[in-house]
Coordinates of C-alpha atoms in Angstrom, one line a residue:
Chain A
X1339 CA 0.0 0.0 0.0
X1340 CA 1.0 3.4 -1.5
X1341 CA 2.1 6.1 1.8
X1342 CA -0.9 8.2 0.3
X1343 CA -3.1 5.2 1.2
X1344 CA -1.8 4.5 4.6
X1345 CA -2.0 7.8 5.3
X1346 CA -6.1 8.1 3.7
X1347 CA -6.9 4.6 5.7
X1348 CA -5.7 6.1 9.2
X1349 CA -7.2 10.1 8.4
X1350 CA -10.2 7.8 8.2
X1351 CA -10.4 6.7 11.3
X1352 CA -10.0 9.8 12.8
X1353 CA -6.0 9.7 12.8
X1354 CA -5.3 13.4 13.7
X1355 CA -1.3 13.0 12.3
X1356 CA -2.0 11.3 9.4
X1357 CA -4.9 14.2 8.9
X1358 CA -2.3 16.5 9.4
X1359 CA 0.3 15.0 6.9
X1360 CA -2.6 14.8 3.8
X1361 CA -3.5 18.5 4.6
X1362 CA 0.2 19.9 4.6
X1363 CA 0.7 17.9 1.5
X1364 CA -2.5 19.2 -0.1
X1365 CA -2.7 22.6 1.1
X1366 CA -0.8 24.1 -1.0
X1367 CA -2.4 22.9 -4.5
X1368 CA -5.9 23.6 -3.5
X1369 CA -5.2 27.0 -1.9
X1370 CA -3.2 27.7 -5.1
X1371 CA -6.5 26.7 -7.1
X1372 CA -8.7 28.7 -4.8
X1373 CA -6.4 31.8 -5.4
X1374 CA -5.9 32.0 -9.4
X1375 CA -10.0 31.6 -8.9
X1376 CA -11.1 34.0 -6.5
X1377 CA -8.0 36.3 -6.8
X1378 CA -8.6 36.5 -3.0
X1379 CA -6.0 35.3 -0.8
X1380 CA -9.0 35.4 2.0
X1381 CA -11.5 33.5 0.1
X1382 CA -8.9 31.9 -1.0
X1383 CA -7.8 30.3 2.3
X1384 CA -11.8 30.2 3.6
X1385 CA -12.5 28.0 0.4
X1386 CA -9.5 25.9 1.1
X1387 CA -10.4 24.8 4.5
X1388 CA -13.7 24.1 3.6
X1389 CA -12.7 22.0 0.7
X1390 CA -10.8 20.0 3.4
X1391 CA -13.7 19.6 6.1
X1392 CA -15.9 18.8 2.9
X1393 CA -13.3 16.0 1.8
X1394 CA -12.7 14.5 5.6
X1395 CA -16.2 14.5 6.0
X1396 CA -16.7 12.5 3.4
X1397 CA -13.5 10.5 3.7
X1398 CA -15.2 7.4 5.3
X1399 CA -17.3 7.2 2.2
X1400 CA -14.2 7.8 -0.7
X1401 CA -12.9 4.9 -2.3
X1402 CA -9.4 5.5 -4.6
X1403 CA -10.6 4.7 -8.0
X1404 CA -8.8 6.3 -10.7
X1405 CA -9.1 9.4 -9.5
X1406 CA -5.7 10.4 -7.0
X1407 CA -6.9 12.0 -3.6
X1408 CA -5.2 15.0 -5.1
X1409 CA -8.0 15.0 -8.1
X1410 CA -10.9 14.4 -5.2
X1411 CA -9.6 17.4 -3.5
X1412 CA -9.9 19.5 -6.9
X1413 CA -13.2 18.6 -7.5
X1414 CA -14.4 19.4 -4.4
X1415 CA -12.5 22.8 -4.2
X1416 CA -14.1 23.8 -8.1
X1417 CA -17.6 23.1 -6.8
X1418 CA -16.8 25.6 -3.6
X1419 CA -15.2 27.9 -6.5
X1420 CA -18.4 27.9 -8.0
X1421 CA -20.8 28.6 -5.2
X1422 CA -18.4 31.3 -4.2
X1423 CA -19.0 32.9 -7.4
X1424 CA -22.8 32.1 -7.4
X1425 CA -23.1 33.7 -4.0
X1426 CA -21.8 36.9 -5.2
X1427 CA -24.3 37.0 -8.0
X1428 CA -21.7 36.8 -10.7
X1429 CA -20.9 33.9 -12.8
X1430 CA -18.5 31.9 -12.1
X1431 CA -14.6 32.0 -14.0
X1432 CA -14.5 29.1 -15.9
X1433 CA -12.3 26.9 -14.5
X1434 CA -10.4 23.8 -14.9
X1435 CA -9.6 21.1 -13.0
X1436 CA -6.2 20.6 -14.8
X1437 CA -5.4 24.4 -13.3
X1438 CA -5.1 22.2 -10.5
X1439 CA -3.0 20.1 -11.9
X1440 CA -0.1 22.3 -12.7
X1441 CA 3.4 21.4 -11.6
X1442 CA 3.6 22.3 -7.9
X1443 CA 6.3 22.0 -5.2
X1444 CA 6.9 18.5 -4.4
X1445 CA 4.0 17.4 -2.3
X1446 CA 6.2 15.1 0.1
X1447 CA 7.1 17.3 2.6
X1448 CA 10.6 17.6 3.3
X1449 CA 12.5 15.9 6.3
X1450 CA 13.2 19.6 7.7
X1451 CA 9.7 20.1 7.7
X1452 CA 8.3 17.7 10.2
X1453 CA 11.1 18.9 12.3
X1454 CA 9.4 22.6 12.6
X1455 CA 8.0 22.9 15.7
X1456 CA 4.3 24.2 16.4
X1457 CA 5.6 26.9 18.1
X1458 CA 8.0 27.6 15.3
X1459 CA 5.9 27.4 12.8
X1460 CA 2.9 29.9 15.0
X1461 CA 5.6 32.5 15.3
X1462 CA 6.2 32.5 11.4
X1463 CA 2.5 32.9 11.0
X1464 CA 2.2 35.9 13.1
X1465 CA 5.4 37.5 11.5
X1466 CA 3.4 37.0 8.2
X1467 CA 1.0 38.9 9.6
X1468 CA 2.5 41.8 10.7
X1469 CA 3.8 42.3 7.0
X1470 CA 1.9 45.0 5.0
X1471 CA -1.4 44.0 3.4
X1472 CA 0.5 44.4 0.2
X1473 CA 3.9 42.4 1.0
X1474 CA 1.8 40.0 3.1
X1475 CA -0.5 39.5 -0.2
X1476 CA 2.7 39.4 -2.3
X1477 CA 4.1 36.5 0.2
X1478 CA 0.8 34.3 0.5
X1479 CA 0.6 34.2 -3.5
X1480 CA 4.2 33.9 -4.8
X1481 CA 5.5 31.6 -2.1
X1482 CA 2.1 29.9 0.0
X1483 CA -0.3 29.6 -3.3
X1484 CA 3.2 28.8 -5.2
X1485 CA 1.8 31.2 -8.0
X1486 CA 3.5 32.5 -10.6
X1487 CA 5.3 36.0 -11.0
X1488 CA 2.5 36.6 -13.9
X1489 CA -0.6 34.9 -12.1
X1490 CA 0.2 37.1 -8.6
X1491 CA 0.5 40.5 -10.8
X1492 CA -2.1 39.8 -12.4
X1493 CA -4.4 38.8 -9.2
X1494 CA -2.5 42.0 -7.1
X1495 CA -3.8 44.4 -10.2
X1496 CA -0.4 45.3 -10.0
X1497 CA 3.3 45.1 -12.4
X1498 CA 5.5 42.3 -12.8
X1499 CA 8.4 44.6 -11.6
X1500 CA 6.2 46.0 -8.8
X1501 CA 5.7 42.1 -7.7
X1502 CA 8.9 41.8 -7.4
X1503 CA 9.9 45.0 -5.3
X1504 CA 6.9 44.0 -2.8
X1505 CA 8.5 40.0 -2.7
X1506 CA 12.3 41.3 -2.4
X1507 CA 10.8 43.9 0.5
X1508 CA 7.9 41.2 2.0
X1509 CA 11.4 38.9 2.6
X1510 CA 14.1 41.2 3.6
X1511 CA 11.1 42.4 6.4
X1512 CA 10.5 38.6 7.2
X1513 CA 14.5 38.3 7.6
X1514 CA 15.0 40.7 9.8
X1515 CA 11.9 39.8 12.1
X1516 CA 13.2 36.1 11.8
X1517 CA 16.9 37.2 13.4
X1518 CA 15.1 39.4 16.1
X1519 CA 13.3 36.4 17.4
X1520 CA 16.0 33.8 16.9
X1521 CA 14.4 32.1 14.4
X1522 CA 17.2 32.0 11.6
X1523 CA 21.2 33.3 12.9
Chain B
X1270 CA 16.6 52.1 -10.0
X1271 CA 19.9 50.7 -10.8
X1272 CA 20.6 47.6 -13.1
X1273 CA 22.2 46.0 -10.9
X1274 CA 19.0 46.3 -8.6
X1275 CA 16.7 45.1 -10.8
X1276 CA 19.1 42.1 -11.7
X1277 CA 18.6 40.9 -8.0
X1278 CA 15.1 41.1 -8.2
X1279 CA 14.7 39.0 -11.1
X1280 CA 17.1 36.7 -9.3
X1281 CA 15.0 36.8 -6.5
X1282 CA 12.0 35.5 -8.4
X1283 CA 13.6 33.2 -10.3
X1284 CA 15.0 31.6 -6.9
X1285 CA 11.4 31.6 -5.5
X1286 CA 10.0 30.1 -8.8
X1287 CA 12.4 27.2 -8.6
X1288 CA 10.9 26.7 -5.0
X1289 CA 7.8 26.6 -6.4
X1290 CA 9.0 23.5 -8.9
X1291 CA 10.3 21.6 -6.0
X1292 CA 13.9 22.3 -6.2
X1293 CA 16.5 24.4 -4.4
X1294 CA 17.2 28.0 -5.7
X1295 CA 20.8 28.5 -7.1
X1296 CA 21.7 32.5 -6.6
X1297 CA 25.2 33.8 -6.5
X1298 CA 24.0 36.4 -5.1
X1299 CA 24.7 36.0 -1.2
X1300 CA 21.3 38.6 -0.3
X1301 CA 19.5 36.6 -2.8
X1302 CA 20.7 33.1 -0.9
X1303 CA 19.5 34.6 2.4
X1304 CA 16.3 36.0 0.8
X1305 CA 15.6 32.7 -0.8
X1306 CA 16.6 30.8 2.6
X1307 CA 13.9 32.6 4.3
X1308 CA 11.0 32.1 1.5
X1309 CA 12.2 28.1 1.9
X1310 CA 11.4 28.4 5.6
X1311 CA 8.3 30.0 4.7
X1312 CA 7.3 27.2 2.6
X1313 CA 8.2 24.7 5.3
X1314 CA 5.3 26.4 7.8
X1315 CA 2.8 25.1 6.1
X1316 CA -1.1 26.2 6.2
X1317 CA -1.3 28.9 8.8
X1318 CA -1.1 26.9 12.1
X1319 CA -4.6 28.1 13.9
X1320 CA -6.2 26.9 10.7
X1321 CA -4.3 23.4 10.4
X1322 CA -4.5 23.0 14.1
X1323 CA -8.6 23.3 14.1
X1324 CA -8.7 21.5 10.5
X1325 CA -7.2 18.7 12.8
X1326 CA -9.0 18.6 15.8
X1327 CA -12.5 19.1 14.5
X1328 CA -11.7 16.7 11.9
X1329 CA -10.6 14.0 13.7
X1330 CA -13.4 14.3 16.1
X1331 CA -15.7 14.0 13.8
X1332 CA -14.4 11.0 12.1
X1333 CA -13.2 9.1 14.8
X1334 CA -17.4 9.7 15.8
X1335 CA -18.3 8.6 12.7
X1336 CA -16.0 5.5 12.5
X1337 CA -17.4 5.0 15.9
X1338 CA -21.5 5.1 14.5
X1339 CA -20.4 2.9 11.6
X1340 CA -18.5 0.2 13.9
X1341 CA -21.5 -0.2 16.0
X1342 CA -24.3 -0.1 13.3
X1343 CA -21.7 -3.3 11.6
X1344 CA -21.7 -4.8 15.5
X1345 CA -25.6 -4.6 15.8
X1346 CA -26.0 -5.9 11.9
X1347 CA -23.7 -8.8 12.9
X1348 CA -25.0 -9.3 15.7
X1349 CA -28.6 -9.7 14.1
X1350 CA -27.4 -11.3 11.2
X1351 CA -25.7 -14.2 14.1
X1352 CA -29.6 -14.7 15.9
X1353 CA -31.2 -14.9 12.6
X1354 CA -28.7 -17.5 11.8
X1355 CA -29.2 -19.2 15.0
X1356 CA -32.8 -18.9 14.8
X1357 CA -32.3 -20.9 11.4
X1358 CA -30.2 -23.6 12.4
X1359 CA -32.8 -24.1 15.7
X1360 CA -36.0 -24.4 13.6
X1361 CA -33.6 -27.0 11.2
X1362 CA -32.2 -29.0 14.5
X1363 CA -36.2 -29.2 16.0
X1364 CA -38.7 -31.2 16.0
X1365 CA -39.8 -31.2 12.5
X1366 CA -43.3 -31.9 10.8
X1367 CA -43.4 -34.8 8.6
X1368 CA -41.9 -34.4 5.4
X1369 CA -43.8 -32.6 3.2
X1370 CA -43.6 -33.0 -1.4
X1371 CA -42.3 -30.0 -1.5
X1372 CA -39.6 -30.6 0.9
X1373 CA -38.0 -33.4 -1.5
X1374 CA -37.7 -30.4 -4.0
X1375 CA -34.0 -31.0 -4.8
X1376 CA -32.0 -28.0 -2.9
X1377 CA -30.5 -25.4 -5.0
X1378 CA -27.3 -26.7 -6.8
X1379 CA -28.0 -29.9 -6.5
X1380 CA -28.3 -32.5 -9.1
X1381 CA -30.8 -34.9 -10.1
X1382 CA -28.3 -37.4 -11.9
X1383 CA -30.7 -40.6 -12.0
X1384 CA -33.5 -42.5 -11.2
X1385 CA -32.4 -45.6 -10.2
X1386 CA -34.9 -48.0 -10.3
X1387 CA -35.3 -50.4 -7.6
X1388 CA -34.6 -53.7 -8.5
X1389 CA -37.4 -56.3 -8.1
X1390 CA -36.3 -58.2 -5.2
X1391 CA -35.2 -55.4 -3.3
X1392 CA -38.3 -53.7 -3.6
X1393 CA -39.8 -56.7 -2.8
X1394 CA -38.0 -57.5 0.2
X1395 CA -38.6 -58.5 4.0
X1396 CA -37.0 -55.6 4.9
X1397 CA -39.5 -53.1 3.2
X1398 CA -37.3 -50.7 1.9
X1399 CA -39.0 -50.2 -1.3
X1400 CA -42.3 -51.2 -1.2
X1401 CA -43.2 -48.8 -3.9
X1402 CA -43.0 -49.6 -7.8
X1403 CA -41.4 -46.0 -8.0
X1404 CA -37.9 -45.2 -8.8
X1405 CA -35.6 -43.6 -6.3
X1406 CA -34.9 -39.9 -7.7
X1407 CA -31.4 -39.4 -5.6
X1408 CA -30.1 -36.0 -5.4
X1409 CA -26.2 -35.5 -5.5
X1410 CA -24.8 -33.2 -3.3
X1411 CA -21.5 -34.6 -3.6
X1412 CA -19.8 -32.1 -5.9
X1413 CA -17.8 -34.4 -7.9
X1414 CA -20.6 -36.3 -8.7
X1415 CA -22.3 -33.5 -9.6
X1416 CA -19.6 -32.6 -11.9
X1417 CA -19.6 -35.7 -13.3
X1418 CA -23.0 -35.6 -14.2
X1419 CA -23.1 -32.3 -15.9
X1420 CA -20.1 -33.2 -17.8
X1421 CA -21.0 -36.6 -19.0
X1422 CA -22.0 -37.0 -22.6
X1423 CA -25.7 -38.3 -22.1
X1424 CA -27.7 -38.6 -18.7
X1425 CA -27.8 -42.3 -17.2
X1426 CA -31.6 -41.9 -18.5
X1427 CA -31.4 -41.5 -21.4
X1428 CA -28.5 -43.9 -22.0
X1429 CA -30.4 -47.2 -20.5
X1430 CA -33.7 -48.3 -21.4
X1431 CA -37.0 -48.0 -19.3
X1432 CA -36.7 -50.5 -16.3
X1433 CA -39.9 -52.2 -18.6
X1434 CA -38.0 -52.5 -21.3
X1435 CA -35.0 -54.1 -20.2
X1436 CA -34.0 -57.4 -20.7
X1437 CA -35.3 -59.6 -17.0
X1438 CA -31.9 -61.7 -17.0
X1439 CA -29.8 -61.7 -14.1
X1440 CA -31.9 -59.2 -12.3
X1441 CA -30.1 -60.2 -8.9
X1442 CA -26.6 -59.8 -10.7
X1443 CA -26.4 -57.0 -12.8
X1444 CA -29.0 -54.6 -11.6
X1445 CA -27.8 -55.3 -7.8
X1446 CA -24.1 -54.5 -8.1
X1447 CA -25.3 -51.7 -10.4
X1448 CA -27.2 -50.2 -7.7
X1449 CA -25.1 -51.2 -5.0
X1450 CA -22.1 -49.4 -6.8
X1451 CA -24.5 -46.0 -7.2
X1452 CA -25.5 -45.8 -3.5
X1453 CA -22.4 -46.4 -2.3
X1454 CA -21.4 -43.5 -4.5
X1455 CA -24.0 -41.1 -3.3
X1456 CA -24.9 -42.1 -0.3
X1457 CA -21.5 -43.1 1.4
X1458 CA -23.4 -45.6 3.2
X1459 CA -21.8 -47.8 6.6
X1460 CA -20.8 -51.1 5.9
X1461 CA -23.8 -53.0 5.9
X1462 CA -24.0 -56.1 8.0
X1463 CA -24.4 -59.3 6.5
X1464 CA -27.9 -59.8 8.4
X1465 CA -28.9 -56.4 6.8
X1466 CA -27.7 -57.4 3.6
X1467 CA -29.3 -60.9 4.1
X1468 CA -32.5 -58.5 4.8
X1469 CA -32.3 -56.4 1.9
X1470 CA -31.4 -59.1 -0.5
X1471 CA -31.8 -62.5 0.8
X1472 CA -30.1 -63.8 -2.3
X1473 CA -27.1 -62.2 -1.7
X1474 CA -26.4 -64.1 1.5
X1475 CA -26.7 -67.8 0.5
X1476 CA -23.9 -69.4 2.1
X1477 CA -22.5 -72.5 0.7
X1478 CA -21.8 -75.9 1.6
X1479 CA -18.4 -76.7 -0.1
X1480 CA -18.0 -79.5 -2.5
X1481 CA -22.0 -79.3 -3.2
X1482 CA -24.8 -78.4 -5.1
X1483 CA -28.0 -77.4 -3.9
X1484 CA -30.8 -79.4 -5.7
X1485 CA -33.0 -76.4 -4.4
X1486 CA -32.9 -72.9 -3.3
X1487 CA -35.7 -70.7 -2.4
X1488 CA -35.3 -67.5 -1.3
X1489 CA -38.7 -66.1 0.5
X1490 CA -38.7 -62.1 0.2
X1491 CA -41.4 -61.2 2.5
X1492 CA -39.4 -62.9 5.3
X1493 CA -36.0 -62.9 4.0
X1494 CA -35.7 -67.0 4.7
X1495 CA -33.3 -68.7 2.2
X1496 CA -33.9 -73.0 1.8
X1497 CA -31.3 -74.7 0.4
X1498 CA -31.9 -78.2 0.2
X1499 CA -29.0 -81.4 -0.5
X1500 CA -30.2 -84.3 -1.7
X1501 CA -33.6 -85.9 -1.8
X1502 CA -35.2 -89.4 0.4
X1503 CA -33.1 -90.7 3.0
X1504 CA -30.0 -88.3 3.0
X1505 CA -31.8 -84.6 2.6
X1506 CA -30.3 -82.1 4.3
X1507 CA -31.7 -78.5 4.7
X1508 CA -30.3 -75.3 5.7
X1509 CA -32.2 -73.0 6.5
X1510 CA -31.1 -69.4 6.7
X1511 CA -32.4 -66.2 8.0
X1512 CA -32.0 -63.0 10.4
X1513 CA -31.5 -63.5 13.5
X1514 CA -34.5 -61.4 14.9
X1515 CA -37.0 -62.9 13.0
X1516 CA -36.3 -66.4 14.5
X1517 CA -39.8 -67.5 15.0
X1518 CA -40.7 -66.2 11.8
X1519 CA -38.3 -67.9 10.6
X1520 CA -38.6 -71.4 12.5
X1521 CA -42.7 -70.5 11.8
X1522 CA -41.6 -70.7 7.7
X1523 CA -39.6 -73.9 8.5
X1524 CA -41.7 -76.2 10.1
X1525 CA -44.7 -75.0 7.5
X1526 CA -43.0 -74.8 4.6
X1527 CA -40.5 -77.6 3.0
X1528 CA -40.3 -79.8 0.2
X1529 CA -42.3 -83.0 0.2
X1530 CA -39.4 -85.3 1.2
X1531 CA -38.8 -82.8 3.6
X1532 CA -41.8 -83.2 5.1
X1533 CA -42.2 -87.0 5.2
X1534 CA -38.8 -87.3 6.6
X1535 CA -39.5 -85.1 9.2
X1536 CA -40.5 -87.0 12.3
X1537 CA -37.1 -88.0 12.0
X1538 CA -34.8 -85.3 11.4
X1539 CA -32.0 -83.8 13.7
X1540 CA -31.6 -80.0 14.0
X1541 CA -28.8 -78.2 14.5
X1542 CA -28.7 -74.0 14.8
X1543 CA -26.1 -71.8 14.6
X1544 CA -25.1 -68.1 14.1
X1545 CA -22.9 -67.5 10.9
X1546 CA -22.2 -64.0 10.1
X1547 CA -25.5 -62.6 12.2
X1548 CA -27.6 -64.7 10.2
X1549 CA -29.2 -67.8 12.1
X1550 CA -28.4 -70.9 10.4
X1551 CA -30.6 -73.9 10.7
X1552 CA -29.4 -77.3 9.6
X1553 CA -32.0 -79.9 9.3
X1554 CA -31.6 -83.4 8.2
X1555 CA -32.0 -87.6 8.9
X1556 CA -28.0 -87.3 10.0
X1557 CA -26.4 -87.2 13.8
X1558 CA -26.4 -84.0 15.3
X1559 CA -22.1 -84.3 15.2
X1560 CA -22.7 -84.8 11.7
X1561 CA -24.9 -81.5 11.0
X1562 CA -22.8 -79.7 13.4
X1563 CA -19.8 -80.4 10.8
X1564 CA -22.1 -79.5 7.7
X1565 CA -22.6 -75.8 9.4
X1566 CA -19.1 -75.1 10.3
X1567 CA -18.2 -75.9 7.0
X1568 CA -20.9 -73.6 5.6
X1569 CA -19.4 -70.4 3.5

């Protein structure tokens, strides 16, 4: 049995690590979807958790067929796409589910990254947050949603070259918060 | 903004798009390296921790619930499924009504693969296994059988004639073994004793007296009695054979039945009984007692 499987079998019964793993592996995809379609980075992460409770919920019920767990997720986050369009009284973009399928990061996550602490990890958030809407905006598309330089401008009304100023000052900020509170030397 | 600028921002990008790919930005730019050190970290966090961290917990609440619901609704339909079982199995164990015609309806997956008539003198027999005419219709549950019905080229039925039909020679020969062979087949029967098999087919159990032939046999069905009788006038000797519980029957047949030398001689015969393979063997005749006594120990 495949790691993904393992990992779908014990989320199902209730396993809160393995629930864990299958979200950090899938965020980023389906919050990268709900982005490019909502060009919202706040609907954008509201649709992307629901697409998860959706998908848990029904986890007991999903059976692998050819579809990956990756595809199931898609699916699920195109239909919240849609109603989040619908509810807004405008029609929805078209989309596509092989949006979704566009090269991402590696979903495996990486041996450093099970070795980031909660606490680590809370502290990054809430240096995220302190960023300016813009910078913060500028982070949560280029490097969260794993957009591309195009895609963000585009979504941020803004440049290419402006992008890039906000990314190079979102970091250098980041960097400097990260050495205050010990995080990086 | 100078070129040199705007060189590390495309740098910069570049490094995070290579991120984005999977793979490990390569800057020789050393503020690019940091930048692109601290996007990686970034990357590493995750979905914002408050979300993840309720994702998780109301999550796995809820499924471990659910798995919860489903295990016992699969424990209580097992559980019924069990008592309807057992309630099955106790209505098949109890006292049941006599059988009914419907009841010899075949059971699914079973084959009918012939009707066997009974021969003549079984049917006909003392022990009143077949007093009907009818053929036996045995079902097969035996799976090679089965098999070996479906496969073979004709049904037994069709191959053989009518029991009408067929020729009447040998009737305790062929058609006994045949049937013998055929039960013993489907019906995986216990050894029979001889007194049963004397019962069933008194013709079966004649024993012999080595070194002679019978002038007469007679083989009574209805009480399963077999005469032979040696010699005629002054030297007859009769054996009488039967089952052993139906001794007075059997004496009852003896002293009423016999052949006419029999008879005359009889005020004058010795008797001798013993017990040769369960069956009671009688051995009348105008010899001593030693004599007669000899006659049925040598009896086959």
């Amino acid at each position: 049995m495949s790691d993904e499987k393992v990992l779908i079998t014990q989320a199902q019964q209730g396993d809160k690590a393995a629930l864990e793993a299958l979200i950090s592996r899938y965020w980023q995809p389906v919050y990268r979807l709900a982005c490019l379609k909502t060009a919202n980075s706040e609907d954008a992460q509201e649709i992307t958790q629901e697409t998860f409770l959706k998908a848990f919920r029904a986890l007991p019920g999903y059976r692998e067929t050819n579809a990956s767990f990756k595809t199931y997720l898609g699916r699920i986050a195109l239909n919240l796409i849609t109603d989040h369009w619908r509810k807004k009284g405008r029609s929805p973009q078209v989309v596509a589910l092989a949006d979704f399928q566009e090269p991402l990061t590696d979903p495996a996550p990486l041996p450093e990254e099970s070795a980031l602490s909660e606490e680590r990890r809370e502290s990054i958030a809430r240096m995220v947050a302190m960023l300016p809407a813009e910078q913060r905006q500028a982070v949560e598309l280029r490097i969260f949603a794993a957009l591309s330089l195009q895609e963000t401008a585009k979504l941020m009304g803004k440049t290419e070259a402006a992008v890039k100023m906000l990314q190079q000052r979102a970091l250098k900020n980041l960097r400097r918060l990260f050495q205050e509170h010990g995080i990086i030397g | 903004m100078g070129h040199k600028e705007n060189e590390k921002l495309t740098e910069l990008s570049a490094a995070l798009d290579a991120l984005n790919r999977g793979g490990r930005p390569d800057s020789s730019d050393e503020e690019t390296k940091e930048l692109a050190e601290v996007a990686l970290l970034l990357k590493r966090t995750g979905p914002p921790p408050a979300v993840m961290a309720g994702l998780v917990a109301k999550l796995g609440d809820e499924l471990a619930a659910k798995r919860k619901r489903r295990r016992l609704w699969l424990t209580s339909g097992a559980a019924g499924t069990a008592a309807a079982a057992m309630l099955v199995f106790a209505f098949n164990l109890g006292p049941s009504a006599p059988p009914q015609p419907q009841l010899a309806i075949p059971p699914a997956g079973s084959v009918v693969i012939e009707s066997i008539p009974a021969p003549q003198q079984a049917t006909d027999s003392a022990a009143g296994i077949a007093k009907t005419d009818k053929p036996k219709d045995v079902a097969v549950t035996d799976k090679r059988l089965a098999q070996t019905a479906q496969t073979a080229p004709a049904p037994a039925r069709e191959a053989t004639p009518p029991a009408q039909d067929r020729p009447v020679a040998a009737p305790a020969d062929g058609g006994r073994s045949e049937q013998r062979l055929m039960m013993a087949k489907v019906q995986e029967k216990a050894p029979e004793k001889a007194a049963d098999k004397l019962a069933q087919d008194p013709a079966a159990g004649v024993l012999a007296w080595p070194g002679r032939q019978p002038d007469e046999v007679t083989v009574d069905k209805e009480t399963a009695i077999v005469r032979q009788v040696y010699g005629r006038g002054d030297t007859a000797i009769v054996i009488i054979q039967r089952v052993a519980p139906d001794a007075a029957k059997a004496a009852a047949y003896a002293t009423a039945d016999g052949s006419a030398e029999v008879r005359a001689a009889k005020g004058k015969l010795n008797t001798v009984t013993v017990t040769i393979k369960d069956t009671v063997v009688t051995v009348e005749g105008n010899l001593p007692e030693d004599e007669l006594q000899k006659i049925a120990r040598s009896l086959e």
